[in-house]
Coordinates of C-alpha atoms and ligand atoms in Angstrom, one line a residue:
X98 CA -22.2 45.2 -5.5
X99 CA -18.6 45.3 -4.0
X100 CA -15.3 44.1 -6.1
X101 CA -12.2 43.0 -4.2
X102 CA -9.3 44.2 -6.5
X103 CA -7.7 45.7 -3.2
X104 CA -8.1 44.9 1.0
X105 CA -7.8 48.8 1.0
X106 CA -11.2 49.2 -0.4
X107 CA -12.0 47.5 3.2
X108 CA -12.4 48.1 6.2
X109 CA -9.7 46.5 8.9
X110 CA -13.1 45.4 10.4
X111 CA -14.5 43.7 7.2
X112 CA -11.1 42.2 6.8
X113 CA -10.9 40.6 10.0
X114 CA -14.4 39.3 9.6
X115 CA -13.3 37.7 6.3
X116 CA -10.2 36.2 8.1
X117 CA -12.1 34.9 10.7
X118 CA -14.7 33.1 8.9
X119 CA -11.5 31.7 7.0
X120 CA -10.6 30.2 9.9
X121 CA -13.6 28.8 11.2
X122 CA -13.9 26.8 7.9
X123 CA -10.9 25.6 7.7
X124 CA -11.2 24.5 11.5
X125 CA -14.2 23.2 11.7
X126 CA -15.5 22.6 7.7
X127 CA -17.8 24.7 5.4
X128 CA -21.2 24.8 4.4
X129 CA -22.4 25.0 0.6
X130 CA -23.5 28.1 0.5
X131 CA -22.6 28.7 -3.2
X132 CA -24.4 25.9 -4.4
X133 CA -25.7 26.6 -8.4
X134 CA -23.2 29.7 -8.2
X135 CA -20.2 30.3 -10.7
X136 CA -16.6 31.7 -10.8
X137 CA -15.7 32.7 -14.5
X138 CA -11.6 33.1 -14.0
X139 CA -9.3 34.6 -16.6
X140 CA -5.9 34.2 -16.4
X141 CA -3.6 36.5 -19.1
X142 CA -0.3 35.0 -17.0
X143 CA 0.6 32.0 -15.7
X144 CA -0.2 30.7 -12.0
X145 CA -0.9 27.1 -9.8
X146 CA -1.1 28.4 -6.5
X147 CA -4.1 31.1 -7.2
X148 CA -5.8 28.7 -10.2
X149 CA -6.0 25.5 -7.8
X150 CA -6.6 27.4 -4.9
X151 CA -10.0 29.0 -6.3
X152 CA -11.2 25.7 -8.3
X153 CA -11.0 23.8 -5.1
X154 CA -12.7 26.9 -3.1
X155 CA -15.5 26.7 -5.4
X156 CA -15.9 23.2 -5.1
X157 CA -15.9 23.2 -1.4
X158 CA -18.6 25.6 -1.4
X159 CA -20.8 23.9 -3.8
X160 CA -20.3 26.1 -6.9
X161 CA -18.4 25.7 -10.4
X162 CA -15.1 27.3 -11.1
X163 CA -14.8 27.9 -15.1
X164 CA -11.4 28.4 -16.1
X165 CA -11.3 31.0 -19.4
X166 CA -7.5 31.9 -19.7
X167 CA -5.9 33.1 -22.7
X168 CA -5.4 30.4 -24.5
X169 CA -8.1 28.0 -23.8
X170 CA -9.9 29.2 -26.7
X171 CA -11.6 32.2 -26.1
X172 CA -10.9 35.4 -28.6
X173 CA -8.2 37.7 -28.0
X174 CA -10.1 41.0 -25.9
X175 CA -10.0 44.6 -27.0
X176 CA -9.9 46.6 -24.1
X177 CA -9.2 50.0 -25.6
X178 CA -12.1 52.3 -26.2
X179 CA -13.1 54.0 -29.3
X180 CA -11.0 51.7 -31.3
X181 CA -10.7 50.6 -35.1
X182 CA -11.0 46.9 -34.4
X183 CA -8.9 45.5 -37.4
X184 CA -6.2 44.3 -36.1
X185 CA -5.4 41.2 -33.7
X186 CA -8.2 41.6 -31.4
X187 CA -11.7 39.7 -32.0
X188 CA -13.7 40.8 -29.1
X189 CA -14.5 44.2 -26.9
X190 CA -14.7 44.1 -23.1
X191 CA -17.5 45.8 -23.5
X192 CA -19.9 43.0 -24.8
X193 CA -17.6 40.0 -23.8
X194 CA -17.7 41.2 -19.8
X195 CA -21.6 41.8 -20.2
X196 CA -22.2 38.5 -21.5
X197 CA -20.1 36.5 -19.2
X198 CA -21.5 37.9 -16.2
X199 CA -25.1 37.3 -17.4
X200 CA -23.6 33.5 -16.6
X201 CA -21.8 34.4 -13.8
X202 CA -21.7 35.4 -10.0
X203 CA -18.3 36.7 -9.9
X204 CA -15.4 36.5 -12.4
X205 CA -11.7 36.6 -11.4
X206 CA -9.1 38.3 -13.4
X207 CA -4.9 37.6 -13.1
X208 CA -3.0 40.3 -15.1
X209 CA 0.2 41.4 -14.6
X210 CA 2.3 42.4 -16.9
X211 CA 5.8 41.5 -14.9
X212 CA 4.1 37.6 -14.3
X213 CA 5.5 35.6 -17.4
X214 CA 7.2 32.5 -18.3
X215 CA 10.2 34.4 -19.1
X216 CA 13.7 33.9 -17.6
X217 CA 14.2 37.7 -18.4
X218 CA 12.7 40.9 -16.8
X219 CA 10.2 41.6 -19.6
X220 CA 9.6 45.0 -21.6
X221 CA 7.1 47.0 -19.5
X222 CA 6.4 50.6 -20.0
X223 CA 6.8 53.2 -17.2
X224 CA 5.4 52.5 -14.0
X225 CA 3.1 55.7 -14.0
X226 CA 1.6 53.8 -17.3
X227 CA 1.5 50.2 -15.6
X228 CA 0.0 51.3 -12.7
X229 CA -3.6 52.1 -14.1
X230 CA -3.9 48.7 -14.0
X231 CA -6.0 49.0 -17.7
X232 CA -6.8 45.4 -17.8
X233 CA -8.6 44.3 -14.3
X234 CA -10.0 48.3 -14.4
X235 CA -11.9 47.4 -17.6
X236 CA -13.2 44.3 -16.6
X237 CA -15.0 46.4 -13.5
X238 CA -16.1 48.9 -15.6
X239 CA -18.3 46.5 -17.7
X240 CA -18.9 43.6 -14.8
X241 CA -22.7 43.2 -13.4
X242 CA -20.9 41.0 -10.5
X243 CA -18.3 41.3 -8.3
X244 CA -14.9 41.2 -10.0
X245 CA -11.5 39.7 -7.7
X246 CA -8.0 41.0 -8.3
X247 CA -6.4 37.2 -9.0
X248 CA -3.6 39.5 -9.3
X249 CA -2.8 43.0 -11.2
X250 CA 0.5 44.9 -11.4
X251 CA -0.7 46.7 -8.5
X252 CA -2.0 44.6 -5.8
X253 CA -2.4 41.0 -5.0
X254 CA -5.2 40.9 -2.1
X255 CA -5.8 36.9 -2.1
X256 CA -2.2 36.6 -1.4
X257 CA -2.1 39.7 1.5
X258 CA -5.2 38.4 2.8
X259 CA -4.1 34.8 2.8
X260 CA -1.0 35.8 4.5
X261 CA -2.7 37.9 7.4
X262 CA -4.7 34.7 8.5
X263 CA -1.2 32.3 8.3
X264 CA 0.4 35.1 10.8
X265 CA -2.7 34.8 13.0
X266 CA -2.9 31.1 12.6
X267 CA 0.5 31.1 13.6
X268 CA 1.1 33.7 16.2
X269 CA -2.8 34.0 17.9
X270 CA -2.9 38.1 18.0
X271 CA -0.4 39.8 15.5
X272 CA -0.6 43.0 17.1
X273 CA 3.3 44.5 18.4
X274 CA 4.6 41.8 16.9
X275 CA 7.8 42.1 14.5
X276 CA 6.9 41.8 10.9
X277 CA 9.8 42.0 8.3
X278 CA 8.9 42.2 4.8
X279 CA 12.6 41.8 3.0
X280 CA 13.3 42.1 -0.8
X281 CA 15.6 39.0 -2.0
X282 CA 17.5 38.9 -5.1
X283 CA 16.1 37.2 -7.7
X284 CA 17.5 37.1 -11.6
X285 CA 14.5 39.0 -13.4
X286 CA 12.2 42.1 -12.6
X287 CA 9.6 40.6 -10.5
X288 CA 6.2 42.7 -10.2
X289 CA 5.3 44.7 -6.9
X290 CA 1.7 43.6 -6.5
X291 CA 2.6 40.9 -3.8
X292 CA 4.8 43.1 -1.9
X293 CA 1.8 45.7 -1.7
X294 CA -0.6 43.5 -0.5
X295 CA 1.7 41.8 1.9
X296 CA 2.8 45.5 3.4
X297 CA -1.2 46.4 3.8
X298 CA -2.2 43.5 5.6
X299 CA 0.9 43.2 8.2
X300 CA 0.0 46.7 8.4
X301 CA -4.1 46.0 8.7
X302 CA -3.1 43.4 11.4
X303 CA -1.4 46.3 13.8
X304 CA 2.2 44.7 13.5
X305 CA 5.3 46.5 13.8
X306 CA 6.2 46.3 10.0
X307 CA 9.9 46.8 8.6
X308 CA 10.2 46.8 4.9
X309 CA 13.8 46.2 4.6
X310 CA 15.5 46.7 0.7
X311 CA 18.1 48.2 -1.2
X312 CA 18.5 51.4 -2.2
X313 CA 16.8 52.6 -5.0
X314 CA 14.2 49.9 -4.8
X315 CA 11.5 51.7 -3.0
X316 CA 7.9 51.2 -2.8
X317 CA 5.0 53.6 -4.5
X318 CA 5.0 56.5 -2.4
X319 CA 1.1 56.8 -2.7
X320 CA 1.0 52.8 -1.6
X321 CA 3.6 54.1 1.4
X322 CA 0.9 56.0 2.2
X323 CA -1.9 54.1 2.6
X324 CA 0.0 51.2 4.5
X325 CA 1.1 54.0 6.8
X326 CA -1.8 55.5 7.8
X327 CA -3.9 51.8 8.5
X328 CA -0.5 51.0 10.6
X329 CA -1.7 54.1 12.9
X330 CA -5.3 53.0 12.8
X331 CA -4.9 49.2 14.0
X332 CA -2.1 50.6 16.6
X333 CA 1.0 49.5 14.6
X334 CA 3.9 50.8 13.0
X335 CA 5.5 51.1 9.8
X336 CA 9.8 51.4 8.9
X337 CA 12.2 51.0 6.3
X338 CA 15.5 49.7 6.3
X339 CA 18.1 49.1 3.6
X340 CA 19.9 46.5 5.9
X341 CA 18.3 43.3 6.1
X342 CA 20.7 42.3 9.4
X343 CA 19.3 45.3 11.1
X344 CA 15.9 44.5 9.8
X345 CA 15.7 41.0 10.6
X346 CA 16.3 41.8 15.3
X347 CA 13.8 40.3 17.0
X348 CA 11.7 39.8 14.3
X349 CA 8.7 37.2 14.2
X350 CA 7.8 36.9 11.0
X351 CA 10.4 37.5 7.7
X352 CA 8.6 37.5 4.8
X353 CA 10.7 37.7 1.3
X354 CA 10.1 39.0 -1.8
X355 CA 11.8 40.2 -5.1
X356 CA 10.2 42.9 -7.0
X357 CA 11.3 44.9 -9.6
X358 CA 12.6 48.4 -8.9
X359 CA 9.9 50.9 -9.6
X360 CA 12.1 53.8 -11.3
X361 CA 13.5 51.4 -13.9
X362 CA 10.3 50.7 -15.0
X363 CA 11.2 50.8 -18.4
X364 CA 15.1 50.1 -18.2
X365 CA 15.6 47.0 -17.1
X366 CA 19.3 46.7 -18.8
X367 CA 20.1 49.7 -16.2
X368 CA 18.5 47.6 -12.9
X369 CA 20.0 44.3 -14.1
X370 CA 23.6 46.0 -13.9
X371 CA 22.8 47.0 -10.0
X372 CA 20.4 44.2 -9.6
X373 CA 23.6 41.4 -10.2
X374 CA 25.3 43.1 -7.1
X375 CA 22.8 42.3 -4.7
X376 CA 22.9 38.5 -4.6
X377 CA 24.0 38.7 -1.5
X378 CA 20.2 39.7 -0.3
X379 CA 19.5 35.7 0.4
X380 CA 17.8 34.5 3.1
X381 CA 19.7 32.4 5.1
X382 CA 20.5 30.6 8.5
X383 CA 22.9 33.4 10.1
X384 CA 20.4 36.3 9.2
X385 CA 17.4 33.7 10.9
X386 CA 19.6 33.4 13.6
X387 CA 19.1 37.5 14.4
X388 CA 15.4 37.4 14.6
X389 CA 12.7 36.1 17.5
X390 CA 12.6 32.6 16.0
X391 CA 11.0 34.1 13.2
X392 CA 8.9 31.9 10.9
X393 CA 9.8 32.2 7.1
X394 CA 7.2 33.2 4.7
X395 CA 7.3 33.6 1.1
X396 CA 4.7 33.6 -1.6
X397 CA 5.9 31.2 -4.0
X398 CA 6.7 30.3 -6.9
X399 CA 10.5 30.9 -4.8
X400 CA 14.0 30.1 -6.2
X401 CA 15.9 28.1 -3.9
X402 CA 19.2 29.0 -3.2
X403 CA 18.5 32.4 -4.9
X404 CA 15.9 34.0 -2.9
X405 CA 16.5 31.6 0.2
X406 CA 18.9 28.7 1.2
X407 CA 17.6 25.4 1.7
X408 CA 18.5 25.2 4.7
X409 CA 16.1 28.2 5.6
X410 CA 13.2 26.8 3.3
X411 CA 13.7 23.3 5.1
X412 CA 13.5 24.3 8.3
X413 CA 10.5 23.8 10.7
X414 CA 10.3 27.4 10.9
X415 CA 9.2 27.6 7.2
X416 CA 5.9 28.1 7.1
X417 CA 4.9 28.3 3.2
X418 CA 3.3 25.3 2.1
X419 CA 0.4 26.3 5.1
X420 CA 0.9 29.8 3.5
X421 CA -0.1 28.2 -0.1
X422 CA -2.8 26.0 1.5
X423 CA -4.5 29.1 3.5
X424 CA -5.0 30.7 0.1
X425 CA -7.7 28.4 -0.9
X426 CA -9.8 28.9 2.6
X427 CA -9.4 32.6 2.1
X428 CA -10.3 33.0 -1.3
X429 CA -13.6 30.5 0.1
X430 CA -14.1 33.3 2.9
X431 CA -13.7 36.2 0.4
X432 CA -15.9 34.3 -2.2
X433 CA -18.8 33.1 0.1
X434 CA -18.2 37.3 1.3
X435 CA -18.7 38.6 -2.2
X436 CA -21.3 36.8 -3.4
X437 CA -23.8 36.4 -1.0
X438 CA -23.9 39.9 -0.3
X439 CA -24.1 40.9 -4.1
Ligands
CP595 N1 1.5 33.0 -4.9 C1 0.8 32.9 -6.1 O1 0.0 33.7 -6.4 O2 1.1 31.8 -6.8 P1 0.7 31.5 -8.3 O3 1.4 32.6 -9.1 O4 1.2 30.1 -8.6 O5 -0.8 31.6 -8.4

């Protein structure tokens, strides 16, 4: 039994299999091959993208999607161990995961502690604390089936995933071609798990990948890592840059996203101060202009005339309602993948 809380628990071999058979199916239809099967999805944050994308991909398939956020009447999950259970909690991971996967044949978790409802960065603890990644890591430790990483603080693999098969629906083979991952201001502290995945599969794909941001907003050196050495394997590169208009030559892809800076994990009131300089990182039509005819991509939820310019986000060479749509004929490729093979 294989998870999928990361692409990097993959091969670049197993990935492209996965994107490919996503885009057989969305070319030429699907099959029901998850017919009697069910999803069992828990979102602890808010989404519409990733909650549609895998009712509808379980549908297509033949199969049930059962929605159990927070909220919809389940009991609030302990998930520490060795705890005096009299306080807010009801229920332990430890029978609750068990039982649900006795009636399941995968479950789906979202939780991040940065995705909120909130039009302020919210209180996190240090990123060294965040990272573990307690919630989605405890569901795994007490699943019978195959768990998927709806999105954690670390990684978001639907969304990287997704996006590798738009860039090769769009461009035919990615490999050599100019991939720019940009940060964009944004008001609040946005979590880095998009960002990650995103930087692994340009980098899974063989592209020439810049991640261009300002200073002091770096990536997880461990993360850095990783991308860097799958970069070498599939023939491709990987480079910073703290300039966007140097990032953005001859590019053919931009991709933006905000995340919050790593070291203010913590601190928000000190990144906000640095953060409210920086509205200046917007996408717009004169940095376009300085790339290869680039396509825009962006994950969405975006803020318009924040993170990009309208005029950028209207343009034919925004590609992120496909983006959005390809998520749902991944996630069918990645659950068909998972489960069958369980
Ligand atoms: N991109 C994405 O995951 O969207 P949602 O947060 O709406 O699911």
């Amino acid at each position: 039994m294989k998870h999928f809380l990361t692409t990097t628990d993959y091969t670049q071999q197993e990935l492209m299999k996965i994107i490919k058979a996503a885009l057989t199916m969305k070319k030429s239809g699907c099959k029901k091959t998850l017919q009697g099967k069910i999803l069992s999805m828990f979102f602890f944050n808010p989404s519409l993208r990733t909650r549609l994308s895998f009712i509808v991909a379980m549908d297509k398939l033949g199969g049930l999607a059962v929605d159990l956020s927070s909220g919809s009447g389940n009991f609030p999950f302990e998930f520490e161990e060795n705890v005096i259970m009299d306080q807010g909690t009801i229920e332990h991971i430890k029978e609750a995961i068990p039982v649900v996967s006795r009636m399941s044949d995968a479950i789906a978790v979202r939780a991040s502690d940065l995705v909120t409802t909130s039009s302020e960065s919210v209180k996190v603890p240090h990123w060294n604390k965040v990272k573990k990644d307690t919630v989605i890591r405890g569901f795994t430790k007490y699943a019978k089936v195959p768990v998927i990483n709806m999105e954690s603080n670390v990684y978001h693999p639907c969304q990287g995933l997704g996006d590798a098969m738009t860039i090769m629906e769009k461009l035919g083979n990615p490999k050599g071609k100019k991939y720019v991952l940009t940060w964009a201001y944004h008001p609040k502290a946005l979590p880095m798990a998009t960002v990650n995945s995103q930087l692994m599969s340009a980098c899974d794909l063989g592209m020439e990948v810049t991640v261009a941001y300002p200073e002091g907003w770096d990536l997880d050196e461990e993360i850095i890592n990783s991308a860097k050495a799958r970069a070498k394997q599939a023939g491709g590169s990987l480079q910073f840059s703290n300039s966007q208009t140097d990032a953005f030559k001859d590019a053919q892809i931009v991709c933006a996203k905000s995340w919050g800076a790593m070291k203010y994990y913590g601190a928000w009131d000190q990144e906000k101060k640095i953060r409210e300089k920086l509205k200046h990182w917007i996408i717009d039509k004169t940095k376009m202009n300085l790339t290869n005819n680039a396509y825009f991509m962006h994950c969405l939820p975006v803020r318009r005339n924040v993170e990009v310019t309208d005029e950028v986000l209207d343009s034919p060479f925004s590609i992120v309602i496909d983006q959005a749509e390809n998520r749902m004929w991944i996630q069918m490729a990645i659950l068909d993948y998972l489960i069958r093979s369980s």
